[in-house]
Tab-separated table of C-alpha atoms in Angstrom:
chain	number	residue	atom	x	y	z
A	1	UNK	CA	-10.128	14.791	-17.249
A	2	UNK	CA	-8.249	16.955	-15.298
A	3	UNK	CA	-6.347	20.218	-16.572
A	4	UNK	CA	-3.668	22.796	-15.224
A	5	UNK	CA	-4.656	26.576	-16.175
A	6	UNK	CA	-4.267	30.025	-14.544
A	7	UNK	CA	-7.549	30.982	-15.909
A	8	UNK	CA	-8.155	32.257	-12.712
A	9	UNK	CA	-5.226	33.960	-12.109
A	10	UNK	CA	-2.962	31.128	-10.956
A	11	UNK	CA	-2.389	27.674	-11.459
A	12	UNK	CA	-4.857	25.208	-10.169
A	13	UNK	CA	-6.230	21.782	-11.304
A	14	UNK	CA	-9.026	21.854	-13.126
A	15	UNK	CA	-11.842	18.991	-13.795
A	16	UNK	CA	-12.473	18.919	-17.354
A	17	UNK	CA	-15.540	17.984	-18.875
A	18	UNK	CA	-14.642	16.552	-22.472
A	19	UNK	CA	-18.138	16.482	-23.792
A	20	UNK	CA	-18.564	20.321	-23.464
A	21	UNK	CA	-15.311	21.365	-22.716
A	22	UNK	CA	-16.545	22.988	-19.200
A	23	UNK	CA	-13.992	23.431	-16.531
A	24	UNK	CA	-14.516	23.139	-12.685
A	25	UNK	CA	-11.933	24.548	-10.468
A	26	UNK	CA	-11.224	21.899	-7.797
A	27	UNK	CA	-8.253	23.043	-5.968
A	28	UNK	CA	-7.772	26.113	-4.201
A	29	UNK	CA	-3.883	26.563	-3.032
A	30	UNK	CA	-2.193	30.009	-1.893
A	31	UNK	CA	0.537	28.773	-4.659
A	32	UNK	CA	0.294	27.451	-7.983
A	33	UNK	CA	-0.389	23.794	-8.662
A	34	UNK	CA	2.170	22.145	-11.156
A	35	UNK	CA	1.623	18.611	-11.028
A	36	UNK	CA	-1.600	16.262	-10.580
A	37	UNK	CA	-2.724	13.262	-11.877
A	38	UNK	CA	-6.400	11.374	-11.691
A	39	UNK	CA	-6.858	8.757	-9.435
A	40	UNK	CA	-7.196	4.941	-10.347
A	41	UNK	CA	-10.744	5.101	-9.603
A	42	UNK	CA	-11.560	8.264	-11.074
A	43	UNK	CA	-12.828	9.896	-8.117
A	44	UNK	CA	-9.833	12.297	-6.850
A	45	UNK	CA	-6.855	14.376	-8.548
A	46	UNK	CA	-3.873	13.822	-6.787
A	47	UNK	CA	-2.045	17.545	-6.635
A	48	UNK	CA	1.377	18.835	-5.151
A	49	UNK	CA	0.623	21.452	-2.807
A	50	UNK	CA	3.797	23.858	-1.521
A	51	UNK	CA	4.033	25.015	1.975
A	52	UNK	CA	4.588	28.589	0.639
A	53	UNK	CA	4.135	29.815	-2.614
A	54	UNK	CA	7.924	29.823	-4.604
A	55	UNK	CA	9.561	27.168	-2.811
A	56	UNK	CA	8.854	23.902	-5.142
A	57	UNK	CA	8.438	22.399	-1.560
A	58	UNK	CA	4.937	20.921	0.058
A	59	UNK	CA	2.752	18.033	-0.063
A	60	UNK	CA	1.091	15.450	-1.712
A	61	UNK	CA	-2.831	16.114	-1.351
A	62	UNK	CA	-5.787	14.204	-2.875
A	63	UNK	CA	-8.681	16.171	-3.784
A	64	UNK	CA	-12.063	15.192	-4.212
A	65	UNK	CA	-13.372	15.877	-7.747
A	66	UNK	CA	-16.538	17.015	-7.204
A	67	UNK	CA	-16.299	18.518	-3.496
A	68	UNK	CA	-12.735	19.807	-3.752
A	69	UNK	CA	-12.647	18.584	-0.383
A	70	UNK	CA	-8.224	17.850	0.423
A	71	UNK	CA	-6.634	15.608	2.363
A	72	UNK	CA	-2.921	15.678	2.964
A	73	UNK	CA	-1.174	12.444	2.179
A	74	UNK	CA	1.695	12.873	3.959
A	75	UNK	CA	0.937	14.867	7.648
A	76	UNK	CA	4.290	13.220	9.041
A	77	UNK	CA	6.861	13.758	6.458
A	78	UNK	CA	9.422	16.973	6.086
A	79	UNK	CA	8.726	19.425	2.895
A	80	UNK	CA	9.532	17.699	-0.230
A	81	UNK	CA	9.653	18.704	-4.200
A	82	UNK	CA	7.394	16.042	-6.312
A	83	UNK	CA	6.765	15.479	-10.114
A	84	UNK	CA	5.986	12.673	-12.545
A	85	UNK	CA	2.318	12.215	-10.481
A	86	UNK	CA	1.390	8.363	-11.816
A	87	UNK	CA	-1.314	6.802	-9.981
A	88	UNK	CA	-1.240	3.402	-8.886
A	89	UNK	CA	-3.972	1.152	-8.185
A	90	UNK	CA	-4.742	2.471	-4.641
A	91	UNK	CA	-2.650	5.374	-4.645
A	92	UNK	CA	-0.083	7.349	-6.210
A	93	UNK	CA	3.705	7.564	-6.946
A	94	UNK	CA	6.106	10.844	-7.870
A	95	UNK	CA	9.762	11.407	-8.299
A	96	UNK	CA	10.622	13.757	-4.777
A	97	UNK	CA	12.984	15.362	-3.528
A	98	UNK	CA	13.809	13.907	-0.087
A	99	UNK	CA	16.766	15.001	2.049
A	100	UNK	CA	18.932	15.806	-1.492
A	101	UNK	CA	18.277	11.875	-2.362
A	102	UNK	CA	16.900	11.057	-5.598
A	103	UNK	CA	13.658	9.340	-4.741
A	104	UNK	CA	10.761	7.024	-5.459
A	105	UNK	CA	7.593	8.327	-3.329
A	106	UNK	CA	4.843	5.652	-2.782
A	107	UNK	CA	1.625	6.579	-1.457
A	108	UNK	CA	-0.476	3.758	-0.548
A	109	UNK	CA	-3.261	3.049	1.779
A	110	UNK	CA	-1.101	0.501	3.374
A	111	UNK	CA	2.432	2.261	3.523
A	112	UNK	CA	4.309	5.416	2.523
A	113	UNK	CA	7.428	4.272	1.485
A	114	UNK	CA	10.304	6.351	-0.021
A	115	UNK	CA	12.559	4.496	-2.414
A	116	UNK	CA	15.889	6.250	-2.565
A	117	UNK	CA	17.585	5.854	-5.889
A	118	UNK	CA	21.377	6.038	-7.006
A	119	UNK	CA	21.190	8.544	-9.259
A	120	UNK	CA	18.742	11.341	-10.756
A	121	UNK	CA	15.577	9.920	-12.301
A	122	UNK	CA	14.169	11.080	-15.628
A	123	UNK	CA	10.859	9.093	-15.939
A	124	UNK	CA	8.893	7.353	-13.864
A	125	UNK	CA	5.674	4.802	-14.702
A	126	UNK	CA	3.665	2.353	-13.110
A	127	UNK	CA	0.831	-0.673	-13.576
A	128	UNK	CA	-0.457	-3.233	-11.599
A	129	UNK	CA	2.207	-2.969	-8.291
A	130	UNK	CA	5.183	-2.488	-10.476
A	131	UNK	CA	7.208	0.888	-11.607
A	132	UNK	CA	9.518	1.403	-14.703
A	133	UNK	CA	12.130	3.868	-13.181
A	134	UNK	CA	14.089	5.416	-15.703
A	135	UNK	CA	17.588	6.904	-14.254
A	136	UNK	CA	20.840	8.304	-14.938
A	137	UNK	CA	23.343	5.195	-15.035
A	138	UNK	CA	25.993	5.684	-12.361
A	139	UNK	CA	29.301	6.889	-13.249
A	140	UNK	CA	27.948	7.571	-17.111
A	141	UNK	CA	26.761	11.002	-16.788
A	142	UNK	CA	23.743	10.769	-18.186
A	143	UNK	CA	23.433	7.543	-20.100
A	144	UNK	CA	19.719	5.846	-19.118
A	145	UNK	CA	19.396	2.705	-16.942
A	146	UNK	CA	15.778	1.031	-16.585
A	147	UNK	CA	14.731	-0.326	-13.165
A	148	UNK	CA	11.549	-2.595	-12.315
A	149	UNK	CA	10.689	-1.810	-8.891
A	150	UNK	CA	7.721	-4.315	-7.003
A	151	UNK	CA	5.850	-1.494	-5.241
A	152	UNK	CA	4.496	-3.556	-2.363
A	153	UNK	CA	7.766	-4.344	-1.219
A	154	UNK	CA	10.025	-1.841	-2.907
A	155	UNK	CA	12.564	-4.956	-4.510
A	156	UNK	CA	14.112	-4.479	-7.814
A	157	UNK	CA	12.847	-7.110	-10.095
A	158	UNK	CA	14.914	-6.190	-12.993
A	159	UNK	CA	17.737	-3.524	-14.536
A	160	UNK	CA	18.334	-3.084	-18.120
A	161	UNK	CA	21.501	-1.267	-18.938
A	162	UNK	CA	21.555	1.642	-21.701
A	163	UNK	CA	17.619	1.741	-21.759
A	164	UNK	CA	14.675	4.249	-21.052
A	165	UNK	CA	11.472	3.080	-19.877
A	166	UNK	CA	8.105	3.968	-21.341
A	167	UNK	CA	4.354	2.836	-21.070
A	168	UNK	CA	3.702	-0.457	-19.254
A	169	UNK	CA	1.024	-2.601	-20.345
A	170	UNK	CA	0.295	-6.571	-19.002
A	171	UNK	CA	3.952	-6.027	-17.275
A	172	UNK	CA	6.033	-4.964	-20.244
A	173	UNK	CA	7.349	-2.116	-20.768
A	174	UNK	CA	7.802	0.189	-24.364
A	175	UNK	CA	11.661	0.616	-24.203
A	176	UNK	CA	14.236	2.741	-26.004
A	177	UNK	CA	17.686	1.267	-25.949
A	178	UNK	CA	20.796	2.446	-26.809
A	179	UNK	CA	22.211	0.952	-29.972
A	180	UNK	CA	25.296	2.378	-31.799
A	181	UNK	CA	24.686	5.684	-30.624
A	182	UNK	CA	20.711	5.826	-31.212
A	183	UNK	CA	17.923	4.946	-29.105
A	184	UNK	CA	15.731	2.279	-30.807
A	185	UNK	CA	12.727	1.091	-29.612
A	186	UNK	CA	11.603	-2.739	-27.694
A	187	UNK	CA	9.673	-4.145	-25.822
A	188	UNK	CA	10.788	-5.764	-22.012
A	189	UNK	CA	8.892	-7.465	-19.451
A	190	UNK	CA	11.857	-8.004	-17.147
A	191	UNK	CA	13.312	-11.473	-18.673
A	192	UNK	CA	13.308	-11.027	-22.495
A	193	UNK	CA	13.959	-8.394	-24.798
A	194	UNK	CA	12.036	-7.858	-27.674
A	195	UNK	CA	13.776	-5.695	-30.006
A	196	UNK	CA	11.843	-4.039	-32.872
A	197	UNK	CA	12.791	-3.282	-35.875
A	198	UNK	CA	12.029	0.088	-37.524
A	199	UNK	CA	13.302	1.419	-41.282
A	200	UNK	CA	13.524	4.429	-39.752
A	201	UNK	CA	16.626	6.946	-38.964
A	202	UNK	CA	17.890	8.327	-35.657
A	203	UNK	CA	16.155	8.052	-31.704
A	204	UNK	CA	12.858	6.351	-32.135
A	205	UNK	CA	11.100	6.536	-28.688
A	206	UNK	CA	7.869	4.685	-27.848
A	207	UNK	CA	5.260	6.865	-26.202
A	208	UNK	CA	2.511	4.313	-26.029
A	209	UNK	CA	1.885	0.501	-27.446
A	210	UNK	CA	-1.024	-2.219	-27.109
A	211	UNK	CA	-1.434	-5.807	-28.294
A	212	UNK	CA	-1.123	-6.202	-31.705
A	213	UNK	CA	0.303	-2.785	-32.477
């Protein structure tokens, strides 16, 4: 696994060993590391590195896990903030902050591609090529608005008004929509709607799903 701690005096990523708990510092930045994520293979930690420490602006590296070795992911881009690290299956996407535009980073092998959204995103996910981009809807302050994105080409395959995305799994997504005022939970694979009915009161948010659950 990989952990964030400033057990050594400031923030860096951490492999974590879950059979005996051991932790091996792996990166080794001048500021504090606040986001990473483990690659698809298992091999690297994606981290967001700032140019100078205090101004939430840097790079996406990729670090090897056992070496700690770094590579910078994107050498020919301006500063940029970055959160919501999600690995894809050859790289990794984040939420940045890119010229004051709301934005969808992709970091692939073949491309770097920045998707510029309409308005501020709130959660971002992503499985086999496609992401679940939850955002605010425009002109509705902050009510949510779910976007599939294909990642290869950076199309939107689908929008689902009033709905936050969650987990994908097999190309649906956990949803929570909004229904009379409360968010209830379904399931949405770009066509249908699944909705799913829960005796239970108030928001209910999916944080995770599988077949048969």
């Amino acid at each position: 696994g990989v952990v964030i701690t400033d057990v050594d005096q400031r923030f860096q990523a951490h492999a974590w060993d879950r059979s005996t708990g051991e932790l091996t510092r792996v990166t080794s930045s001048d500021a504090a590391i606040t986001n990473a994520a483990i690659s698809a293979d298992g091999d690297s930690i994606y981290a967001m590195v700032e140019h100078e420490p205090g101004r939430e602006v840097g790079h996406i590296h990729r670090f090897d896990f056992d070496t700690g070795d770094s590579v910078d992911l994107t050498p020919d881009l301006d500063g940029y903030s970055a959160f919501g690290l999600h690995p894809t299956a050859h790289g990794v996407i984040a939420v940045a902050g890119m010229g004051g535009e709301p934005t969808v980073l992709v970091i692939e092998p073949a491309a770097i591609r920045p998707l510029v959204m309409p308005t501020m995103i709130t959660d971002l996910r992503s499985e086999d090529g496609v992401a679940s981009v939850t955002m605010a809807t425009p002109g509705k302050g902050m009510t949510p608005m779910l976007r599939l994105i294909d990642l290869s080409s950076g199309e939107i395959r689908a929008v689902l008004s009033s709905t936050r995305g969650g987990p994908i799994h097999d190309g649906r997504v956990a949803v929570a929509q909004l229904k009379q005022e409360w968010l209830r939970p379904g399931i949405w694979d770009g066509v249908t709607f699944d909705q799913l009915e829960v005796d239970l009161p108030g928001d209910v948010i999916p944080v995770d799903w599988w077949e048969g659950s």
